[in-house]
Every structure is written in structure tokens, then in C-alpha cells.
Coordinates of N, CA and C in Angstrom, one line a residue:
Chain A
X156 N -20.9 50.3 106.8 CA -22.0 51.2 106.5 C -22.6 50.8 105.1
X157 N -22.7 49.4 104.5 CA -23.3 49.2 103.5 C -24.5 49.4 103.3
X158 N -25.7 49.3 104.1 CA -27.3 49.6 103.5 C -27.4 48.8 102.8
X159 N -28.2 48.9 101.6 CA -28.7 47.8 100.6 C -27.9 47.9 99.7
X160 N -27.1 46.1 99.2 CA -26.3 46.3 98.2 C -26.7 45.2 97.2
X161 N -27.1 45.4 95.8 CA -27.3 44.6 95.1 C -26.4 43.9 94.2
X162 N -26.5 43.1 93.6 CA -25.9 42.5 92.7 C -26.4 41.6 92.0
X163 N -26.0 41.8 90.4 CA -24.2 42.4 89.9 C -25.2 44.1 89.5
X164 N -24.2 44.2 89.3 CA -24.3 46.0 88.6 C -24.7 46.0 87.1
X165 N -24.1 45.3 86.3 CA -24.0 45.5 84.7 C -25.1 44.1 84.6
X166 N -25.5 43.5 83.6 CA -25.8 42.5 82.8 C -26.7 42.4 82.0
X167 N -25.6 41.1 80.8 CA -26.5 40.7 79.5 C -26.9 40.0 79.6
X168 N -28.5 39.3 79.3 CA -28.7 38.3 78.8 C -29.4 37.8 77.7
X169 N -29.7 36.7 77.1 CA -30.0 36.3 76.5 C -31.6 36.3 76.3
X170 N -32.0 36.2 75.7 CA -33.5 35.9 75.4 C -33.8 34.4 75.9
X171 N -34.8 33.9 77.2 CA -35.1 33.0 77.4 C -33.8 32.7 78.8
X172 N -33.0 33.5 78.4 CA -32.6 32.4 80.1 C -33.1 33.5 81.1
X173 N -32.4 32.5 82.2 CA -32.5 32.6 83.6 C -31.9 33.3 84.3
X174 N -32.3 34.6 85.3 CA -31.0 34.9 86.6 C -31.6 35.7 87.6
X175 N -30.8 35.8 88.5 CA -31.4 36.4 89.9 C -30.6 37.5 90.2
X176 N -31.2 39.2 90.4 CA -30.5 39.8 91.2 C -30.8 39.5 92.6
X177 N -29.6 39.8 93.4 CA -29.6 39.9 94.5 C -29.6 40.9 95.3
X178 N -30.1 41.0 96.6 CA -30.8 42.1 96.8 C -30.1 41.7 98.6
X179 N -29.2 42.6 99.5 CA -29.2 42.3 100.5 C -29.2 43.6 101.4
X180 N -29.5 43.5 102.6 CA -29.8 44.9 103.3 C -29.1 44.4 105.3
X181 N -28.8 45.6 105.6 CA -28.0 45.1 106.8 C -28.6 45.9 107.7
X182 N -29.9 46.7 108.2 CA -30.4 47.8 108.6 C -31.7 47.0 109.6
X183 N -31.3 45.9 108.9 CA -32.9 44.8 110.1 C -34.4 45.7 109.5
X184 N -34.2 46.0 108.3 CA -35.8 46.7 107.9 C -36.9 45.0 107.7
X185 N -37.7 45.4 107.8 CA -38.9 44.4 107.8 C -39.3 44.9 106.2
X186 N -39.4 45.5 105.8 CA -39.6 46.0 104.1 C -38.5 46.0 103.0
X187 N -38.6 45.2 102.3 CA -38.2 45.4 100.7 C -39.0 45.3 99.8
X188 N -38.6 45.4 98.5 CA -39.3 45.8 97.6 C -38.2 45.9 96.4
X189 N -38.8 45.6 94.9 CA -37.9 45.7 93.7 C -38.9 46.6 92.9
X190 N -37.9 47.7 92.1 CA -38.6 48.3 91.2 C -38.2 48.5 90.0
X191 N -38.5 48.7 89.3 CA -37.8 48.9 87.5 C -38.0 50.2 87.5
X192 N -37.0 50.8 86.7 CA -37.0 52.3 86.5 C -36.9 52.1 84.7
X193 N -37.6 52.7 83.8 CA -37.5 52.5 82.0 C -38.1 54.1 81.9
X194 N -37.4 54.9 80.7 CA -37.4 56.0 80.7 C -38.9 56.5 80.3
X195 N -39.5 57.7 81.0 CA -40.3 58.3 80.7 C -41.6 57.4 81.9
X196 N -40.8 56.2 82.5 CA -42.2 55.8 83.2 C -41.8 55.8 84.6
X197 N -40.9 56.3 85.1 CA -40.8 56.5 86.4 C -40.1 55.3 87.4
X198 N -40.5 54.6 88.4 CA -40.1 53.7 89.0 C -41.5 52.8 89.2
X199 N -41.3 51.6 88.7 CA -42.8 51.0 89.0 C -42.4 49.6 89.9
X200 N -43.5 49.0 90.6 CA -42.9 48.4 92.0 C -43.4 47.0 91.2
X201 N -42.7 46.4 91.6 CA -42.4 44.9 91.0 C -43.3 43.6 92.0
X202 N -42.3 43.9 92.9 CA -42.8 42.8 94.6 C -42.4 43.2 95.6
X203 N -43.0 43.2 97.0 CA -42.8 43.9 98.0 C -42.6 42.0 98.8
X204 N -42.1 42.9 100.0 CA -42.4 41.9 101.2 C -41.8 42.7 102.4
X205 N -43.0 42.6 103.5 CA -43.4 43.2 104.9 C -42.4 42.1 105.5
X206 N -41.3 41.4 105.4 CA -41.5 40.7 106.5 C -40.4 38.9 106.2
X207 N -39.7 38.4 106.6 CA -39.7 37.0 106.0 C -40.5 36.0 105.8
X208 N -40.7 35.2 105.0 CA -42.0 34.2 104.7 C -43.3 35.1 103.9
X209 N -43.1 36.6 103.8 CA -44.2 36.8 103.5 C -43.9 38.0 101.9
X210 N -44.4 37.3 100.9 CA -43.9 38.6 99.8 C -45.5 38.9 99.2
X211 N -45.2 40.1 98.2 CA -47.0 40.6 97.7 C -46.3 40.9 96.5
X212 N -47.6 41.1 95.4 CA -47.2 41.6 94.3 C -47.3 43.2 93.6
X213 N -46.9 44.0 93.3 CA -46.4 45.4 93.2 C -47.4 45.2 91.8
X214 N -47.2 46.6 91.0 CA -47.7 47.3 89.8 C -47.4 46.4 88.4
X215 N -46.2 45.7 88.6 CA -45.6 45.2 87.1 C -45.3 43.8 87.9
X216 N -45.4 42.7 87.9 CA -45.6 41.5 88.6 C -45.0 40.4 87.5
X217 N -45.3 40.5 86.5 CA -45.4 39.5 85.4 C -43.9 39.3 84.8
X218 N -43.3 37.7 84.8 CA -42.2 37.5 84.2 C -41.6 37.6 85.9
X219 N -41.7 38.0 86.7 CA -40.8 38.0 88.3 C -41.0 37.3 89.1
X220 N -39.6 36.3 89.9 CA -40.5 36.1 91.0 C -39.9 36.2 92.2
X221 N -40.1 36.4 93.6 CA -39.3 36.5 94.7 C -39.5 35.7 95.5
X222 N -38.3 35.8 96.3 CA -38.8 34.7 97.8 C -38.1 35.9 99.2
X223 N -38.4 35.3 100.0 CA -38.2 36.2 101.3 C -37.9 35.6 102.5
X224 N -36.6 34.4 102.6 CA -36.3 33.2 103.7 C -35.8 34.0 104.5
X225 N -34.7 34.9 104.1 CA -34.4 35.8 105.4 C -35.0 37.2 105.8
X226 N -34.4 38.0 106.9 CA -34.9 39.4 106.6 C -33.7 39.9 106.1
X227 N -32.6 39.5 106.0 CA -31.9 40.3 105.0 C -31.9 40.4 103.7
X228 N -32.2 39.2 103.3 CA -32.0 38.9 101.6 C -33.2 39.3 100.6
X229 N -33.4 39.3 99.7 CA -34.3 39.5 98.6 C -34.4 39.4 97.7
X230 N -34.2 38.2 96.8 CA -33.9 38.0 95.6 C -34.8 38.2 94.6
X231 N -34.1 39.0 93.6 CA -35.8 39.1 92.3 C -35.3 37.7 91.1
X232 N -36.0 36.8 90.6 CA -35.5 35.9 89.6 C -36.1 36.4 88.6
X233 N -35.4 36.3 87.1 CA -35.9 36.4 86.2 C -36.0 35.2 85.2
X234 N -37.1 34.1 85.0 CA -37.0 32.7 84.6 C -37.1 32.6 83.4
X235 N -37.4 33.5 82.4 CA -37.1 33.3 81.1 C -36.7 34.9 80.4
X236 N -35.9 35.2 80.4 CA -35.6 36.5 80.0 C -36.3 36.9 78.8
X237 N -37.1 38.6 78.5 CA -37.5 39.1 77.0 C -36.7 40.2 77.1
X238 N -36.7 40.5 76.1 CA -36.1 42.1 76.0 C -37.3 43.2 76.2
X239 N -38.5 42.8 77.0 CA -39.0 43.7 77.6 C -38.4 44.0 79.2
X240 N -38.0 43.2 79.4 CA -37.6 43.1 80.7 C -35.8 43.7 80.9
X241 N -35.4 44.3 79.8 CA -34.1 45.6 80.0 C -34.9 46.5 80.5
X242 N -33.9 47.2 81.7 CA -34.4 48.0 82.6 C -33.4 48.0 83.7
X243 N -33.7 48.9 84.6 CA -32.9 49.2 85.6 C -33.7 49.5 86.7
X244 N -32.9 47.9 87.6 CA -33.7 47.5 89.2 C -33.1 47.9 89.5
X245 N -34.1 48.3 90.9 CA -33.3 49.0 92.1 C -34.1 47.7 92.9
X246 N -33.4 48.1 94.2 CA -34.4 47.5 95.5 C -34.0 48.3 96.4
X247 N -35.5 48.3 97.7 CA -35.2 49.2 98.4 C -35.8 48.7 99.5
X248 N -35.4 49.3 100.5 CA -35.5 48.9 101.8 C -36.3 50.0 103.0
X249 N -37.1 49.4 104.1 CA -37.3 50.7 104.8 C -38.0 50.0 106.1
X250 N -38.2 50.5 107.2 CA -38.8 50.1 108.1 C -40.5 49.7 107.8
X251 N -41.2 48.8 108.8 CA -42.6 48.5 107.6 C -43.6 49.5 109.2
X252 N -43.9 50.2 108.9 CA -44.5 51.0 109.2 C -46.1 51.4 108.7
X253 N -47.1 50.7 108.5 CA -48.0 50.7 107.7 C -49.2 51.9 108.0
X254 N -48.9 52.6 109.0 CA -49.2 54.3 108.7 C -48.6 54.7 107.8
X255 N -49.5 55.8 106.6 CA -48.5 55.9 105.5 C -47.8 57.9 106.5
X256 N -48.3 58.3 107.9 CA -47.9 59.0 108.3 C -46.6 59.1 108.8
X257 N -46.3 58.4 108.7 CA -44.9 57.7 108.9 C -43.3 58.5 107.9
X258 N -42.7 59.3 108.4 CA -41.8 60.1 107.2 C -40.8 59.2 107.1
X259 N -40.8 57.8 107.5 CA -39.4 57.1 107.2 C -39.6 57.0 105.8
X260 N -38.6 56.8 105.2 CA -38.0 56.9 103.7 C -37.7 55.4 104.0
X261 N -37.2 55.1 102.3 CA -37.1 53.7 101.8 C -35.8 54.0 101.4
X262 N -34.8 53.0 101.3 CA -33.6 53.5 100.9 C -33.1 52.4 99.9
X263 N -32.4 52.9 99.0 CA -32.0 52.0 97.6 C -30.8 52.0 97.6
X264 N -30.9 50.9 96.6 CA -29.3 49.9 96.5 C -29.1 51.6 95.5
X265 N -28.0 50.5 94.8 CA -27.4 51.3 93.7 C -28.3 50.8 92.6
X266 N -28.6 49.9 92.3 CA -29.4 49.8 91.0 C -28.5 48.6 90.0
X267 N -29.4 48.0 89.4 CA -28.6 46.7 88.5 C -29.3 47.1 87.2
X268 N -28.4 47.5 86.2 CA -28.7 47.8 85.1 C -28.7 46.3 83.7
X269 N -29.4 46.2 83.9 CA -29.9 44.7 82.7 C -30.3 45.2 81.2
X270 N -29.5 44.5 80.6 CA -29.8 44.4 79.3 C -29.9 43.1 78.7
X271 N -31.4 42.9 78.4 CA -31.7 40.8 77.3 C -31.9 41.7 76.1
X272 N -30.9 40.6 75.1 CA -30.7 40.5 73.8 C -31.6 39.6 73.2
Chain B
X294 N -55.9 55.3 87.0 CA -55.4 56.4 87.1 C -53.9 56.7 87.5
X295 N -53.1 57.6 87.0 CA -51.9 57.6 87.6 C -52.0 58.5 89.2
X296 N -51.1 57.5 90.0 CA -51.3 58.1 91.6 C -50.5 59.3 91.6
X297 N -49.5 59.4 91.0 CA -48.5 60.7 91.1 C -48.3 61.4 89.8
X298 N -48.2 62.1 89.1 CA -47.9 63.1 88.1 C -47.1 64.1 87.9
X299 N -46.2 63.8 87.1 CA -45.3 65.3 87.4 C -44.9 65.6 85.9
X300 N -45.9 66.4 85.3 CA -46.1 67.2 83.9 C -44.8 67.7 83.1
X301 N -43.8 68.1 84.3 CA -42.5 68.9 83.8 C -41.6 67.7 82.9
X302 N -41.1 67.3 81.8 CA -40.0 66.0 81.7 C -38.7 66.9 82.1
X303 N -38.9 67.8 81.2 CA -37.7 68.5 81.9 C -37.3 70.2 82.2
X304 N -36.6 70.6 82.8 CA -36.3 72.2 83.5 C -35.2 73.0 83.2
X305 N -34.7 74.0 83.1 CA -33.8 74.5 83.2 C -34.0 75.6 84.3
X306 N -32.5 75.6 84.9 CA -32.7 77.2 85.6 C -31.1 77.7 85.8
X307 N -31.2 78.8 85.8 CA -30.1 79.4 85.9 C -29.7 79.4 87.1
X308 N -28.4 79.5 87.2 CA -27.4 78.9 88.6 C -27.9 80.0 89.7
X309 N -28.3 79.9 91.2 CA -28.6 81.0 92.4 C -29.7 81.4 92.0
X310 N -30.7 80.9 91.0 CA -32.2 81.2 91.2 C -33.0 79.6 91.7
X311 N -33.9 80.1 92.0 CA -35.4 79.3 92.4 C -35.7 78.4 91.4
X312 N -36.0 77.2 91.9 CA -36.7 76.5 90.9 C -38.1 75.8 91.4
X313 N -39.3 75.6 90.5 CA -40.1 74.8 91.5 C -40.6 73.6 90.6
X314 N -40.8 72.8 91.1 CA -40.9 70.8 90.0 C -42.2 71.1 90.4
X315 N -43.3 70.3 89.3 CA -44.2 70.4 90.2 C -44.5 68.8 90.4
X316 N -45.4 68.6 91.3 CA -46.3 67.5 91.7 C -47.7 67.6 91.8
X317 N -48.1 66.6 91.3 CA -49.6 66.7 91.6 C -50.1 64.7 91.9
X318 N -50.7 64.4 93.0 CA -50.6 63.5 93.3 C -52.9 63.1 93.5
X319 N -52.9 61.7 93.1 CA -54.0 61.1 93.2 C -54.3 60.2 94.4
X320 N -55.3 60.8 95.7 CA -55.8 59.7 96.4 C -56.8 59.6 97.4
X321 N -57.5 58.9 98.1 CA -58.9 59.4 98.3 C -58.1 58.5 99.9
X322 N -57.0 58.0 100.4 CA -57.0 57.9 101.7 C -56.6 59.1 102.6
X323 N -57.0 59.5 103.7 CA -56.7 60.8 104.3 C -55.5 61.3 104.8
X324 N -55.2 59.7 105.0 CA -53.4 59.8 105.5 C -52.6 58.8 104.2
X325 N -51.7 60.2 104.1 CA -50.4 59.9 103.3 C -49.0 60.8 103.4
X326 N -48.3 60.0 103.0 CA -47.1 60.4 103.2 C -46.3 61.0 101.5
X327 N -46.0 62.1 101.4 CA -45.0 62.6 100.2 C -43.8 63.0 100.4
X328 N -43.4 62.6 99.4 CA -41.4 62.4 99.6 C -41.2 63.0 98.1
X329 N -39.6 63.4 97.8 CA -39.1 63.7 97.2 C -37.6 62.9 97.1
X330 N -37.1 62.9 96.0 CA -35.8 62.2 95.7 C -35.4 62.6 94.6
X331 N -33.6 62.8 94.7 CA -33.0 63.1 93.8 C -32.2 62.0 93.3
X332 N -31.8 62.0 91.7 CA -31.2 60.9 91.0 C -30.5 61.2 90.2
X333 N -28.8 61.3 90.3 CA -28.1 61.9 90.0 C -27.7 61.2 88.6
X334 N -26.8 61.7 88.0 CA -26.7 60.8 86.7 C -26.2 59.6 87.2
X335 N -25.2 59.2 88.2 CA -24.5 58.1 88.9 C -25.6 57.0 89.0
X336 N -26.9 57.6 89.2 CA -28.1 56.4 89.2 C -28.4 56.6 90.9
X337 N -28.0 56.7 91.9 CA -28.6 56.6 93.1 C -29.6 57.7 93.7
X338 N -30.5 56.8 94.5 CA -31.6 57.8 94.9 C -31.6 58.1 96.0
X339 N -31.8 59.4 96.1 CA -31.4 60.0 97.0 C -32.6 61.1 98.1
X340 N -32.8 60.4 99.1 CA -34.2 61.0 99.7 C -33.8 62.6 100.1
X341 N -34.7 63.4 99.7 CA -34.8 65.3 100.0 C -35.7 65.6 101.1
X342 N -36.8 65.1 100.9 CA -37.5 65.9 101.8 C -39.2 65.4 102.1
X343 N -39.6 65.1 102.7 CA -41.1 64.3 103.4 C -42.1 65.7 104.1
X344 N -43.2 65.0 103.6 CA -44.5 66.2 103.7 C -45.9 64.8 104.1
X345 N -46.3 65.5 105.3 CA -47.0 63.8 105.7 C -48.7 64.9 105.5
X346 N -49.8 64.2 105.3 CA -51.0 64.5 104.5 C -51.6 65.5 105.9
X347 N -51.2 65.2 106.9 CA -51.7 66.1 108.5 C -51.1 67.2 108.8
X348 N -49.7 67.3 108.4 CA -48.5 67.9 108.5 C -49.4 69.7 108.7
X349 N -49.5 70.5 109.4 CA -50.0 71.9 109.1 C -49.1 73.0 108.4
X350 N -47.4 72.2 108.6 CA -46.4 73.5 107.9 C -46.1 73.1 106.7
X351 N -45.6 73.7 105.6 CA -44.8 73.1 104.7 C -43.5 72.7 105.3
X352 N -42.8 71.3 105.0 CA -41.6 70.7 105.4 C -40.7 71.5 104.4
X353 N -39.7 72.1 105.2 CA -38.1 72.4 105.0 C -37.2 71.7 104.8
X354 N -35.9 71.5 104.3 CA -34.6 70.6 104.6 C -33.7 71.4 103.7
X355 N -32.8 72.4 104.5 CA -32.4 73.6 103.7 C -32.2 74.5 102.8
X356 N -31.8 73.9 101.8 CA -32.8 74.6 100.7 C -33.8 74.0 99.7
X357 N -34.1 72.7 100.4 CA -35.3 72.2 99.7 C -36.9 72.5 100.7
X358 N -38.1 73.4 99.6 CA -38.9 73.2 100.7 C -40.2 72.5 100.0
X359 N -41.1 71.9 100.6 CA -42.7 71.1 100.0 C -43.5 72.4 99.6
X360 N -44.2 72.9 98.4 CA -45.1 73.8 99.0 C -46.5 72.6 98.5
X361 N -47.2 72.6 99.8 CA -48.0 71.3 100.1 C -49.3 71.9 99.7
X362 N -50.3 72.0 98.5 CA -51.7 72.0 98.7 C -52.6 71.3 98.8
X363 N -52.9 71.2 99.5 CA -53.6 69.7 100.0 C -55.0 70.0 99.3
X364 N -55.6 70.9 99.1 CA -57.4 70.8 98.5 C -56.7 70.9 96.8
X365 N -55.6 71.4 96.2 CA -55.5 71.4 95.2 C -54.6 69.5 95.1
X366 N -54.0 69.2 95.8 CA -53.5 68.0 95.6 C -52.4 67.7 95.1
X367 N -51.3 68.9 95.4 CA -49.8 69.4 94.8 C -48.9 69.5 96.2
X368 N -47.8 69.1 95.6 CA -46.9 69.2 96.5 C -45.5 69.2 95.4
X369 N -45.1 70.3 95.5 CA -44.1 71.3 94.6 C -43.3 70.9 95.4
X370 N -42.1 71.1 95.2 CA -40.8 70.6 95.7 C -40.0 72.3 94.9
X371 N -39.6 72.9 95.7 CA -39.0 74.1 95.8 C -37.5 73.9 95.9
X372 N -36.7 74.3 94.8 CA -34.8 74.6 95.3 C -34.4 75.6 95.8
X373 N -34.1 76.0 96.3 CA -33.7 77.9 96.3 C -32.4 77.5 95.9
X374 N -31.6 79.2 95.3 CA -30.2 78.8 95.4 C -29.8 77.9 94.3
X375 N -30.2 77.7 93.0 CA -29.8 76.3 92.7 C -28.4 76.7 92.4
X376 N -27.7 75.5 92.7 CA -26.5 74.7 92.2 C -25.9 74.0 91.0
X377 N -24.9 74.1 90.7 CA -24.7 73.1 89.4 C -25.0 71.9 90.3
X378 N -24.7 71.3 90.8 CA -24.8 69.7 91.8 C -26.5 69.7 91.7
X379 N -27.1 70.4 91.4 CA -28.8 69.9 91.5 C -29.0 69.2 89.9
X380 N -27.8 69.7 89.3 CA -28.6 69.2 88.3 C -28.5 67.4 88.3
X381 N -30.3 67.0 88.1 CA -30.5 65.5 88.3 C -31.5 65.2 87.8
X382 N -32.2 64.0 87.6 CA -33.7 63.7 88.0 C -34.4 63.9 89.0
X383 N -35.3 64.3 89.6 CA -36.0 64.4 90.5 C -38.2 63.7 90.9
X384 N -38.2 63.0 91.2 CA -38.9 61.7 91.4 C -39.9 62.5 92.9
X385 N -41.1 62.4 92.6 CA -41.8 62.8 93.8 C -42.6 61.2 93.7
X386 N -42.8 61.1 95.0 CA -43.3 59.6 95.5 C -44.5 59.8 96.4
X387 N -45.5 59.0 96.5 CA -46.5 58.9 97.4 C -46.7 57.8 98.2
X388 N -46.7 57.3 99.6 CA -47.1 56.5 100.5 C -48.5 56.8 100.9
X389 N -49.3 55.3 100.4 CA -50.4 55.4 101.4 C -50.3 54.7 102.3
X390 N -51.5 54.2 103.2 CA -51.6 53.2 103.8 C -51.1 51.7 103.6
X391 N -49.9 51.8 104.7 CA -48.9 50.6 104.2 C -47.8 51.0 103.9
X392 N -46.8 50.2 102.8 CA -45.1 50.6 102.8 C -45.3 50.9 101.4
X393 N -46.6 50.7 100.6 CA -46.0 50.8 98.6 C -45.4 52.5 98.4
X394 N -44.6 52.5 97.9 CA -44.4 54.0 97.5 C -44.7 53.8 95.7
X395 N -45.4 54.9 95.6 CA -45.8 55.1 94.6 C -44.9 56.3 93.3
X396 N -44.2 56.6 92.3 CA -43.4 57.3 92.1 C -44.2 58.1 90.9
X397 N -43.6 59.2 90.5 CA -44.1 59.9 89.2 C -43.1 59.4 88.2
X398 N -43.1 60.1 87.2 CA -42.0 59.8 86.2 C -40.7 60.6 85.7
X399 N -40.7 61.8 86.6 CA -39.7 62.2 87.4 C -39.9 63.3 86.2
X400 N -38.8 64.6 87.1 CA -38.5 66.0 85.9 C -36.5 65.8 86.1
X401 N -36.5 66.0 84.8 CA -34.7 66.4 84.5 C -34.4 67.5 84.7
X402 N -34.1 68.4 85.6 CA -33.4 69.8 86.2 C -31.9 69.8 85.1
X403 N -31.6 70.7 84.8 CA -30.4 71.2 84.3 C -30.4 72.5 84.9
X404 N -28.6 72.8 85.3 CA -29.2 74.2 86.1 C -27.6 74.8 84.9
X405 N -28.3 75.8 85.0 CA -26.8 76.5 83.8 C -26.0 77.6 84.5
X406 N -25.0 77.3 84.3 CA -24.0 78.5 84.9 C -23.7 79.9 84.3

């Protein structure tokens, strides 16, 4: 019964490097999506993708990038780390339904809490 | 513009009374979908309750209910009963056309005993 599980949970990094959360989902959803949560601003959507082979770009885009080879996986990379970019990702998952009449819900990892130094 | 708004940062309420969060949401498609979620300190989010823009009732899910105004453009998320376990963040979200969900910046509930 795992759902969407990301990884890692905790991390530091450095200013200027490099790293990837990982983002995997076992539910066969056609939809993911990464979001950053920073206090006072809610959850803002990063990169979406409907689908494998196909990703789009969300509200906050800049400094990210994704790929989408499987329908399971979803990696967000971070290619040169700032300390704007401490924050706490989530990713989430949901059937792609593009009537927004649709009451399926999106369902989230646990969240990867990053901190660049 | 911001798509979702929720004015409250934070709430208190005393334990077995009513609480209501509000929402006020921005959008000129006719069909949408509003959701609610709770976020516990633990960090996970946790889906309450869906109010779709056609819907004619307000949505229930036991003691959470939507009160939906659709010409005013609010969708209040109602506790009854609160609990110490409500106390969380609470996140109202908007779907339009498509999968983006759109989030506000959530209210902090504290409920006191």
C-alpha cells in the first residue's frame, strides 16, 4: 500500500551543487506533479506531467527540471543549488482527468524537506 | 491575481465547538473543482472534502462540511465538534480545467481543551 513515495526525506546541500528528488507512485496515475511548500506561501506547483514523455511547466519553474520516462517515476533535479530553493517538496499524484468536475483528489508523498547552505 | 485566498493565517477554537476557515477563490471557468486538505504537523496531506462548481448541495464528509457560495465565490470548510486531532494546517485548493490544483496559503487551527 505505498502510494507516492519520495526520496530522501531530510537534506543538505551546498550552494551550487546538484541532486534529484525522487518521486515514485504505484497507483498507474497518468498525473504527477512537484510542489514546494515555504511558509506563509502555500503550495506552489513546480512541473506537472499528464502522462510519460510528456512534462509542462507549473507557477515556480525556474532552477527545476523533470523528466517523465516512466508512468511511475518522476524525478525533480536540482542543477545548481541556492538557498532560495530550501523548501519543502512534495509530489503528488492523481488520475489525469481534465474535467476540472472531476472530485478525484491528488494524493502526496510525505514531502522531502531540503535545506542549501 | 491570486487563484485561492484564505485571509485567516491562523484560528483558535475551543474543543466540541464549530469552526469555519474561510476560502475565497478566483475564476472565470464555469467548471471547477474545490477541495480541502488537512496538514498535520507530521507534514502529510491529507484530502477532507470536494465541492465541484455544478454540485447543487453543499458536500458533507462527517464532520467536515463545504458551505459553497458560488455568486459570492467562497467555499468555507466547516468542522463541527472540533477535536484536539484537528488541530493542523488546513489548505483549500482549486482545480480548473485540467489536473493544476491551485492551493491558498493555508489557516493554522489550534483547537484548546
Amino acid at each position: 500500500n505505498a502510494g507516492v513515495t519520495q526520496t530522501p526525506k531530510f537534506q543538505v546541500l551546498k550552494t551550487g551543487q546538484s541532486m534529484t528528488l525522487q518521486c515514485a507512485q504505484d497507483m498507474n496515475h497518468e498525473y504527477m506533479s512537484w510542489y514546494r511548500q515555504d511558509p506563509g506561501m502555500g503550495l506552489r506547483l513546480i512541473h506537472y506531467s499528464v502522462g510519460a514523455g510528456i512534462t509542462d511547466q507549473g507557477e515556480v519553474p525556474n532552477g527545476y527540471n523533470v523528466s517523465r520516462s516512466t508512468t511511475e517515476d518522476f524525478p525533480l533535479r536540482l542543477l545548481s543549488a541556492a538557498p532560495s530553493q530550501t523548501s519543502v517538496y512534495f509530489c503528488a499524484s492523481g488520475q489525469n482527468y481534465p474535467a476540472a468536475q472531476s472530485g478525484n483528489t491528488i494524493y502526496f508523498g510525505e514531502g522531502s524537506w531540503l535545506t542549501v547552505v | 491575481a491570486q487563484k485561492i485566498t484564505q485571509t485567516q493565517p491562523g484560528m483558535f477554537v475551543q474543543e466540541k465547538e464549530a469552526v469555519t476557515l474561510d476560502c475565497t477563490y478566483d475564476t472565470s471557468d464555469p467548471s471547477y473543482g474545490l477541495f480541502w486538505y488537512k496538514q498535520p504537523s507530521s507534514g502529510e496531506m491529507i484530502f477532507l472534502i470536494y465541492q465541484g462548481s455544478y454540485d447543487q448541495q453543499n458536500a458533507t464528509e462527517g464532520r467536515y462540511s463545504l458551505n459553497f457560495q458560488k455568486a459570492r465565490k467562497s467555499a468555507n470548510l466547516v468542522i463541527s465538534a472540533s477535536q484536539l486531532g484537528d488541530s493542523a494546517m488546513y489548505f483549500c485548493a482549486m482545480r480548473e480545467t485540467g489536473n493544476q490544483f491551485y492551493f491558498g496559503t493555508g489557516t493554522s487551527l489550534t483547537v484548546i481543551p
